Amino acid sequence: MSWRVVTLTKLLDEAAALLRAYEQTGWAEWLAKDAMRIRSRDGYGIEHLLSAYGGMGSLNDVVLQRSNGVEVTMDFNDNERFSKLRSEIYELAMTCRPTDR
């Protein structure tokens, strides 16, 4: 497995864990499944992952926050980390796309 694929799947795992910590299970599962597909060399994993980045309600719109029913709290550091992960994942995924498109 190339270093790009190894790095990409590690970043996906980290992003999924961060999303789970904020109960963003839908996105966490999306990224975890794509990591599994990519590790198993399923070419659809990259395309499916990249499809998360387009349009309204996309991964780009996710903000990590917690709500206890009364107050909403956001951790600046976690949001900064997630934003960085999201960008790194996209950039790396673009370099891993199949060339026969």
Tab-separated table of C-alpha atoms in Angstrom:
chain	number	residue	atom	x	y	z
A	1	MET	CA	0.000	0.000	0.000
A	2	SER	CA	1.378	3.421	-0.909
A	3	TRP	CA	2.258	5.985	1.728
A	4	ARG	CA	-0.570	8.174	0.393
A	5	VAL	CA	-3.162	5.484	1.023
A	6	VAL	CA	-1.777	4.724	4.482
A	7	THR	CA	-1.746	8.408	5.397
A	8	LEU	CA	-5.210	9.010	3.948
A	9	THR	CA	-6.784	6.145	5.875
A	10	LYS	CA	-5.135	7.265	9.116
A	11	LEU	CA	-6.509	10.779	8.599
A	12	LEU	CA	-9.949	9.326	7.880
A	13	ASP	CA	-9.804	7.292	11.090
A	14	GLU	CA	-8.839	10.377	13.083
A	15	ALA	CA	-11.596	12.487	11.538
A	16	ALA	CA	-14.174	9.744	12.146
A	17	ALA	CA	-13.152	9.503	15.813
A	18	LEU	CA	-13.475	13.261	16.222
A	19	LEU	CA	-16.903	13.215	14.579
A	20	ARG	CA	-18.046	10.394	16.875
A	21	ALA	CA	-16.950	12.413	19.905
A	22	TYR	CA	-19.446	15.074	18.795
A	23	GLU	CA	-22.175	12.538	17.958
A	24	GLN	CA	-21.872	13.179	14.223
A	25	THR	CA	-22.359	9.460	13.596
A	26	GLY	CA	-23.581	9.760	10.008
A	27	TRP	CA	-20.427	11.485	8.848
A	28	ALA	CA	-18.258	9.324	11.102
A	29	GLU	CA	-19.632	6.166	9.495
A	30	TRP	CA	-19.267	7.656	6.001
A	31	LEU	CA	-15.552	8.285	6.569
A	32	ALA	CA	-14.968	4.964	8.365
A	33	LYS	CA	-16.564	3.002	5.517
A	34	ASP	CA	-14.536	4.877	2.936
A	35	ALA	CA	-11.345	4.172	4.910
A	36	MET	CA	-12.255	0.478	4.878
A	37	ARG	CA	-12.946	0.557	1.120
A	38	ILE	CA	-9.691	2.370	0.410
A	39	ARG	CA	-7.681	-0.071	2.550
A	40	SER	CA	-9.194	-2.973	0.615
A	41	ARG	CA	-8.242	-1.250	-2.674
A	42	ASP	CA	-11.862	-0.654	-3.673
A	43	GLY	CA	-11.631	2.250	-6.132
A	44	TYR	CA	-15.132	3.378	-5.217
A	45	GLY	CA	-13.836	4.448	-1.792
A	46	ILE	CA	-12.012	7.487	-3.178
A	47	GLU	CA	-14.910	8.565	-5.396
A	48	HIS	CA	-17.432	8.129	-2.581
A	49	LEU	CA	-15.184	10.050	-0.204
A	50	LEU	CA	-14.796	12.954	-2.625
A	51	SER	CA	-18.569	13.096	-3.135
A	52	ALA	CA	-18.864	14.126	0.542
A	53	TYR	CA	-17.269	17.467	-0.302
A	54	GLY	CA	-19.830	18.919	-2.693
A	55	GLY	CA	-23.073	20.818	-2.274
A	56	MET	CA	-25.167	22.002	0.638
A	57	GLY	CA	-25.024	19.883	3.760
A	58	SER	CA	-21.661	18.468	2.732
A	59	LEU	CA	-18.743	17.559	4.934
A	60	ASN	CA	-17.479	21.097	4.358
A	61	ASP	CA	-20.472	22.419	6.327
A	62	VAL	CA	-19.874	20.345	9.471
A	63	VAL	CA	-19.194	22.296	12.663
A	64	LEU	CA	-18.359	20.322	15.788
A	65	GLN	CA	-20.548	21.353	18.698
A	66	ARG	CA	-22.221	19.869	21.751
A	67	SER	CA	-25.682	20.670	23.023
A	68	ASN	CA	-27.108	19.745	26.399
A	69	GLY	CA	-30.569	20.894	25.367
A	70	VAL	CA	-30.037	24.402	26.698
A	71	GLU	CA	-26.571	25.533	25.752
A	72	VAL	CA	-24.501	24.860	22.648
A	73	THR	CA	-20.749	24.650	23.128
A	74	MET	CA	-18.029	24.530	20.520
A	75	ASP	CA	-14.401	23.654	21.057
A	76	PHE	CA	-12.249	25.928	18.921
A	77	ASN	CA	-9.284	23.520	18.936
A	78	ASP	CA	-11.389	20.550	17.831
A	79	ASN	CA	-12.974	22.588	15.041
A	80	GLU	CA	-9.559	23.802	13.893
A	81	ARG	CA	-8.252	20.219	13.926
A	82	PHE	CA	-11.281	18.939	12.037
A	83	SER	CA	-10.971	21.703	9.449
A	84	LYS	CA	-7.320	20.814	8.912
A	85	LEU	CA	-8.125	17.095	8.670
A	86	ARG	CA	-10.922	17.776	6.194
A	87	SER	CA	-8.548	19.750	3.943
A	88	GLU	CA	-5.714	17.223	4.195
A	89	ILE	CA	-8.087	14.356	3.418
A	90	TYR	CA	-9.441	16.121	0.331
A	91	GLU	CA	-6.011	17.041	-1.004
A	92	LEU	CA	-4.662	13.532	-0.480
A	93	ALA	CA	-7.769	11.879	-1.932
A	94	MET	CA	-7.411	13.986	-5.077
A	95	THR	CA	-3.897	12.587	-5.571
A	96	CYS	CA	-5.170	9.016	-5.084
A	97	ARG	CA	-7.930	9.188	-7.696
A	98	PRO	CA	-7.805	6.590	-10.449
A	99	THR	CA	-6.091	7.938	-13.570
A	100	ASP	CA	-8.458	6.236	-16.046
A	101	ARG	CA	-11.231	8.798	-15.586
